[in-house]
Coordinates of C-alpha atoms in Angstrom, one line a residue:
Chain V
X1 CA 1.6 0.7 48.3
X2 CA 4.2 1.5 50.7
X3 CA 6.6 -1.0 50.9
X4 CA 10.2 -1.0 50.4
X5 CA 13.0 -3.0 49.5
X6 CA 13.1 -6.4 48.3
X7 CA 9.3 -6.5 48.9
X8 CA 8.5 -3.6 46.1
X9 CA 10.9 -5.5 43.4
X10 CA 9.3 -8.7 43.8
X11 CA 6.3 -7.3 43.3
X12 CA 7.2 -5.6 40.0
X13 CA 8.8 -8.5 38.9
X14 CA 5.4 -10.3 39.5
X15 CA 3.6 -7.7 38.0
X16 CA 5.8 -7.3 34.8
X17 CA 5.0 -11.2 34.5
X18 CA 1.5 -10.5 34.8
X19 CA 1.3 -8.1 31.9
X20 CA 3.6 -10.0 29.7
X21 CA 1.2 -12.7 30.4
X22 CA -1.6 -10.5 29.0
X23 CA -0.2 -9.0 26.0
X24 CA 0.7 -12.2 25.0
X25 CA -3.0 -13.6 25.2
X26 CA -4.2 -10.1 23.7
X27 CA -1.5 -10.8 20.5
X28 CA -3.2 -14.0 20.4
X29 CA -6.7 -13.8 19.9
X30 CA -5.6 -11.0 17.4
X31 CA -5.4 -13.8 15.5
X32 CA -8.6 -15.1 16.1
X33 CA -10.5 -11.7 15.0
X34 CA -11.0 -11.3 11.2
X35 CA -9.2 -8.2 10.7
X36 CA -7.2 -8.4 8.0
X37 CA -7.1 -6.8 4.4
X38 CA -4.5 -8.8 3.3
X39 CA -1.7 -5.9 3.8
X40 CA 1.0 -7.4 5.9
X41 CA 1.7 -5.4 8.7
X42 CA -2.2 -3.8 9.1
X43 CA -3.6 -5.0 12.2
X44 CA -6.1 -4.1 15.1
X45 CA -2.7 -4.2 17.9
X46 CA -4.9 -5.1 20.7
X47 CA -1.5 -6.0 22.7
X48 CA -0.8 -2.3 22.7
X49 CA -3.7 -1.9 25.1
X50 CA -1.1 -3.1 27.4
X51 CA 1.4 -0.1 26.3
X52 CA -0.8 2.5 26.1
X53 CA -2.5 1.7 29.3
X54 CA 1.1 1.2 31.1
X55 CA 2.2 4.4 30.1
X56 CA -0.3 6.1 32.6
X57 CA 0.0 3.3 35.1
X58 CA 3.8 1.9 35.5
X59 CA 7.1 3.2 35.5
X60 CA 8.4 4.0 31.3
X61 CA 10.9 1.7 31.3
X62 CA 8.7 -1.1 32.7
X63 CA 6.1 -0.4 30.1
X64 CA 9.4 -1.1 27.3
X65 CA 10.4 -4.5 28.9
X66 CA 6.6 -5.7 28.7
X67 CA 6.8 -4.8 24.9
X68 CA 10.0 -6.0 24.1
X69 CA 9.5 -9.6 26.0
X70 CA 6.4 -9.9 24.7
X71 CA 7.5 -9.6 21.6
X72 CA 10.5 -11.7 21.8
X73 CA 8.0 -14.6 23.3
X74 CA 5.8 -14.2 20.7
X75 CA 8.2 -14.6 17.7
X76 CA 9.9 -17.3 19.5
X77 CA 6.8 -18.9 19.4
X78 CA 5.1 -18.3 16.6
X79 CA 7.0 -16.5 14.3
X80 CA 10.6 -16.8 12.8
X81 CA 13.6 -15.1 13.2
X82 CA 12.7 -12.4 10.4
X83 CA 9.2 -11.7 11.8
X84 CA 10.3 -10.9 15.3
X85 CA 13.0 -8.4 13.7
X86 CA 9.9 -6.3 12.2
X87 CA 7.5 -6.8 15.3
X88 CA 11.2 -5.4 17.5
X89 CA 11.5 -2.3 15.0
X90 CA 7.6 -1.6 15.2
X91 CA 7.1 -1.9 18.8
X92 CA 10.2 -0.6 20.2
X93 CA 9.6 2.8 17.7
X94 CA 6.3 3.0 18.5
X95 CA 7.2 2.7 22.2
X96 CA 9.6 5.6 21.8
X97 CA 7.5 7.9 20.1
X98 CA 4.4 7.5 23.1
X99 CA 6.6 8.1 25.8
X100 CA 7.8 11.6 23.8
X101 CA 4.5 12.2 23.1
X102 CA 3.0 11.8 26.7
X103 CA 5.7 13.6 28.4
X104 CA 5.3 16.1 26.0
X105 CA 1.3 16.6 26.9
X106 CA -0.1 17.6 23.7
X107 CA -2.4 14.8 23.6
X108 CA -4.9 12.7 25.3
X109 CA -4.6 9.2 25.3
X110 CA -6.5 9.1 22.1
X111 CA -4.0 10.9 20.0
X112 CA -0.8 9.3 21.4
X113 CA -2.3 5.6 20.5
X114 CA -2.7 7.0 17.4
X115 CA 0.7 8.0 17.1
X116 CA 2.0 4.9 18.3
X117 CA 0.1 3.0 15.7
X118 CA 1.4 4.7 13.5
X119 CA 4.8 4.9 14.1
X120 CA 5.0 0.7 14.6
X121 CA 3.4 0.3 11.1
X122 CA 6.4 2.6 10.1
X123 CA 8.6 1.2 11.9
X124 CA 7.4 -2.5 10.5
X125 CA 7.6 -0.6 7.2
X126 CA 11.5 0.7 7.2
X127 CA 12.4 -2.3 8.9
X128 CA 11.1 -4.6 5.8
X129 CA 12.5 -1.9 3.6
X130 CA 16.1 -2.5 4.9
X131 CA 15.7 -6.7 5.5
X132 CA 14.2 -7.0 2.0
X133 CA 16.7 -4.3 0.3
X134 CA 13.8 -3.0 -1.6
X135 CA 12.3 0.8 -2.4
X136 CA 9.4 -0.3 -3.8
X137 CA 7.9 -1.2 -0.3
X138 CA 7.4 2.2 0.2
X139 CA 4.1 1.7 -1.8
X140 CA 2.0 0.4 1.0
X141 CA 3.0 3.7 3.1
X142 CA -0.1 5.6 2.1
X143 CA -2.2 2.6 3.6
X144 CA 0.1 1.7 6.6
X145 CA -0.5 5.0 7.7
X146 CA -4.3 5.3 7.3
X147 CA -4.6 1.9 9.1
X148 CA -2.0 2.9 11.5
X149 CA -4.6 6.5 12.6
X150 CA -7.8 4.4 12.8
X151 CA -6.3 1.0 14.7
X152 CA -4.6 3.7 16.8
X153 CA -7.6 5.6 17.6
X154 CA -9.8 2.5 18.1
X155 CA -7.0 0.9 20.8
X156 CA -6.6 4.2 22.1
X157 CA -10.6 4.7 22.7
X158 CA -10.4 1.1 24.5
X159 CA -7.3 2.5 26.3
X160 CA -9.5 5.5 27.5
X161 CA -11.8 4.1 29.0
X162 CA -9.7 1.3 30.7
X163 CA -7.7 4.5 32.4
X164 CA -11.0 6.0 33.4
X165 CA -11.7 2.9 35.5
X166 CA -8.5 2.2 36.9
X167 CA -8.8 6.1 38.1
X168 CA -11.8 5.5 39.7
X169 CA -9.9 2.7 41.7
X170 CA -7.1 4.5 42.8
X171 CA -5.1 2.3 40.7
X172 CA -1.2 3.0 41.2
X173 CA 1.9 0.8 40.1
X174 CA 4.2 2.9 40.0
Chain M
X1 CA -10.4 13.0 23.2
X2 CA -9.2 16.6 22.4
X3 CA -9.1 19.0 20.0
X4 CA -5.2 18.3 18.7
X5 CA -6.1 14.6 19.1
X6 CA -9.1 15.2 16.4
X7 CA -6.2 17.4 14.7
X8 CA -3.6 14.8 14.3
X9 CA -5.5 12.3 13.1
X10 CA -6.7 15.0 10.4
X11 CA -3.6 15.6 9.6
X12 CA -2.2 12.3 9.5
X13 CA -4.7 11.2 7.3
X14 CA -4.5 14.4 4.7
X15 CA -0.8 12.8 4.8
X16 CA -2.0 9.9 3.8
X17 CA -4.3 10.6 0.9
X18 CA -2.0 12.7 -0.4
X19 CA 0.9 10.3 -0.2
X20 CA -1.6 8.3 -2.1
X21 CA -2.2 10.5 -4.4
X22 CA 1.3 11.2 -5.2
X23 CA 2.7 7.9 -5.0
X24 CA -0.2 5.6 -6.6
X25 CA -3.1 7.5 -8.2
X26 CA -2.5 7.4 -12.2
X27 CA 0.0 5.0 -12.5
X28 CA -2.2 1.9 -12.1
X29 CA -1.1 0.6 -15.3
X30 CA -1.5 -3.4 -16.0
X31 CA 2.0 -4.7 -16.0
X32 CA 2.8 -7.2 -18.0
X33 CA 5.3 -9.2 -16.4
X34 CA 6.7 -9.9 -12.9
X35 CA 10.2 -9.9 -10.8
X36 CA 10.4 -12.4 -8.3
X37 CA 12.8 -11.4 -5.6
X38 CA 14.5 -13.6 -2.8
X39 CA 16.2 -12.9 0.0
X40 CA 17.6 -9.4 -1.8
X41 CA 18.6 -11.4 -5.2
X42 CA 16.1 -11.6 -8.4
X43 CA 15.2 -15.0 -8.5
X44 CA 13.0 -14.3 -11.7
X45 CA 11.3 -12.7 -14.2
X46 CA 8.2 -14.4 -15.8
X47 CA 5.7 -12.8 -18.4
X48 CA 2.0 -12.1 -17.1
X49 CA 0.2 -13.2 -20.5
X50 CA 1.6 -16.6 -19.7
X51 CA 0.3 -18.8 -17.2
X52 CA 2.0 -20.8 -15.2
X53 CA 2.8 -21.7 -11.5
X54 CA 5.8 -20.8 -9.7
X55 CA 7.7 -22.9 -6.8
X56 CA 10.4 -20.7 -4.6
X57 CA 11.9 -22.5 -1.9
X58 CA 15.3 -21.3 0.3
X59 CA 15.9 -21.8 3.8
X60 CA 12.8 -20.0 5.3
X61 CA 10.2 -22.1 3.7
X62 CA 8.5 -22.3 0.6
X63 CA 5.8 -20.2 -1.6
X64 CA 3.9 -21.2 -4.5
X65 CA 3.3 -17.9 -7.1
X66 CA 0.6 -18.4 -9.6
X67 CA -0.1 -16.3 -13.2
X68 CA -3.3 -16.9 -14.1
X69 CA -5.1 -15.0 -17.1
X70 CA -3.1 -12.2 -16.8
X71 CA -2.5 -11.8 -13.1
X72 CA -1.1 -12.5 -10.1
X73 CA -1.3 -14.7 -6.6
X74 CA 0.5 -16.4 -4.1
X75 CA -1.3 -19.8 -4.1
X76 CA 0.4 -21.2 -1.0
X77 CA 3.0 -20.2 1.2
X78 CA 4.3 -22.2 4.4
X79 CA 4.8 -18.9 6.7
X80 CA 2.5 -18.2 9.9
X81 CA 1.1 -15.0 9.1
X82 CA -0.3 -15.8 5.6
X83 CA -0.8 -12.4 4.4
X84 CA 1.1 -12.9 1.3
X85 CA -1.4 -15.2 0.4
X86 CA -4.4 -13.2 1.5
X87 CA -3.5 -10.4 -0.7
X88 CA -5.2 -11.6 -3.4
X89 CA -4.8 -11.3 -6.8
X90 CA -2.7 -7.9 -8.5
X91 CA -1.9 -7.2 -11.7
X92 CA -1.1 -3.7 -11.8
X93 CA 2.4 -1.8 -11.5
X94 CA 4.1 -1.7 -8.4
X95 CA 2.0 -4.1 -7.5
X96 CA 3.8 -6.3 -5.3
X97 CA 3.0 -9.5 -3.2
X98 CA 5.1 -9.6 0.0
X99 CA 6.0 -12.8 2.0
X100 CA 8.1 -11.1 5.0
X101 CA 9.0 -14.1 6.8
X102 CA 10.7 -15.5 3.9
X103 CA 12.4 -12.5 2.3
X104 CA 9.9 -13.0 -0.6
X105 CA 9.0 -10.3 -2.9
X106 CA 6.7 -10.8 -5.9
X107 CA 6.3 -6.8 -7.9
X108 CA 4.4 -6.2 -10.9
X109 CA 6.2 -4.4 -13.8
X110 CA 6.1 -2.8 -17.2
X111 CA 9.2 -4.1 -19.4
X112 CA 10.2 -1.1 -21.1
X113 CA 10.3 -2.2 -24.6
X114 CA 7.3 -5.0 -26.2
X115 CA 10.3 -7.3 -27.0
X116 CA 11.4 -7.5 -23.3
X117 CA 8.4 -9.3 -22.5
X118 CA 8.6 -12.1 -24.8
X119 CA 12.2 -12.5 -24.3
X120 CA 11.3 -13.4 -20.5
X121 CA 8.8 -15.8 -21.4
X122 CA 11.4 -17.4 -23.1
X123 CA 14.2 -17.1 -21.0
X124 CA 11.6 -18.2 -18.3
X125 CA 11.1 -21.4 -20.1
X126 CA 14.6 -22.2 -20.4
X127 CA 14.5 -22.1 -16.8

């Protein structure tokens, strides 16, 4: 990919569009999948695929304006105006604490899924704590974490293995 | 996967159980009443021995809350998610039934003296 110019930003524009696309679809038949105890905030995240595999493939800050569209879209569309502020603080913390995590090498891509997951159910978690005005949230920490470290680790597994293909195809965006 | 991956979701998780621990374990006392909270303001306080169904509405949408035989639920609730509603029945302390969307909290409490609870359930049928 050699081009310059206006021909290399038209092409990332069309790619960001493309990715947008699919973490939109991927939040959407979240919904379809039966994963839900009934805790708000626990779920499987399958649009962080799309993060955690655009770390390794597109330019940081690219990776952040998929998220943060996305997640604008999708509470424009399907949530309210309360929802999307919780979905912002999760993803955009979660966003920040990858990126740290990557540059800073200590993990595969395994462990820093799991740390994103984490960090947006915390995020999600401290963001209801200050909109609601209420310390007894703080109660579902010890399960948004757990279900933070295993819907982390199961993305990131998926993530893995997506990478490992894309390698294979001499796949660079950036 | 690597060896500090393995380790930090070890550790993470001992976090977890232990937060658990300290936070939850041994104080799942029944509650006997419940504090409905909207939007930041109490909206009310009804007794759990009583049963009775709840309407809240304010600008977000609307949530039915249900006490049935001692506990709990959120019956109906007009927000996309639904969790609130999937949550199920509670009935112990800190307990709490959360519709985000809406700025709905329902907790589970102990009044601190036996008197307080019948004075809700009074006060709650005024209302």
């Amino acid at each position: 990919m050699g081009q310059k110019g206006e021909n290399t930003m038209s092409k990332r524009v069309a790619r960001l569009g493309i990715f947008v696309a699919l973490a939109m679809v991927f939040s959407y038949i979240e919904v379809l999948i039966p994963f839900s105890f009934g805790i708000p905030g626990v779920k499987l995240g399958i649009a962080n695929l799309v993060v955690v595999t655009g770390l390794y493939f597109l330019k940081p800050q690219d990776v952040l304006w998929i998220s943060v569209i996305r997640i604008l879209l999708m509470g424009i569309l399907f949530g309210n105006g309360v929802s999307l502020l919780y979905s912002m603080a999760g993803g955009v913390l979660s966003y920040l604490v990858m990126l740290v995590c990557k540059k800073a090498g200590l993990f595969s891509i395994v462990g820093i899924s799991v740390v994103g997951g984490v960090f947006h159910n915390l995020g999600q978690l401290l963001a209801a704590m200050a909109v609601l005005q209420n310390e007894n949230i703080v109660y579902y920490f010890p399960v948004l974490l757990a279900a933070g470290v295993v819907t982390g680790a199961l993305i990131g597994m998926l993530a893995d293995r997506i990478v490992k293909a894309m390698k294979t195809q001499e796949y660079d965006m950036k | 996967m690597n060896k500090r991956d393995v380790f930090l979701m070890a550790g993470l998780l001992t976090f977890a159980g232990l937060s658990y621990l300290l936070l939850i374990k041994g104080r799942e006392q029944t509650g006997n009443r419940i504090v409905i909270t909207l939007d930041g303001e109490i909206y009310g306080t009804y007794a759990l021995n009583q049963d009775r169904e709840i309407e809240v509405k304010n600008d977000n949408g609307y949530n039915v809350v249900v006490i049935e035989d001692g506990q709990v639920y959120m019956k109906e609730a007009d927000c996309p998610d639904q969790y609130c509603v999937k949550q199920g029945r509670i009935s112990g302390r800190h307990e709490s039934l959360i519709c985000l969307p809406h700025k709905l909290i329902v907790e589970v409490e102990i009044a601190e003296e036996d008197g307080a609870a019948a004075e809700d359930a009074i006060d709650s049928i005024a209302r």
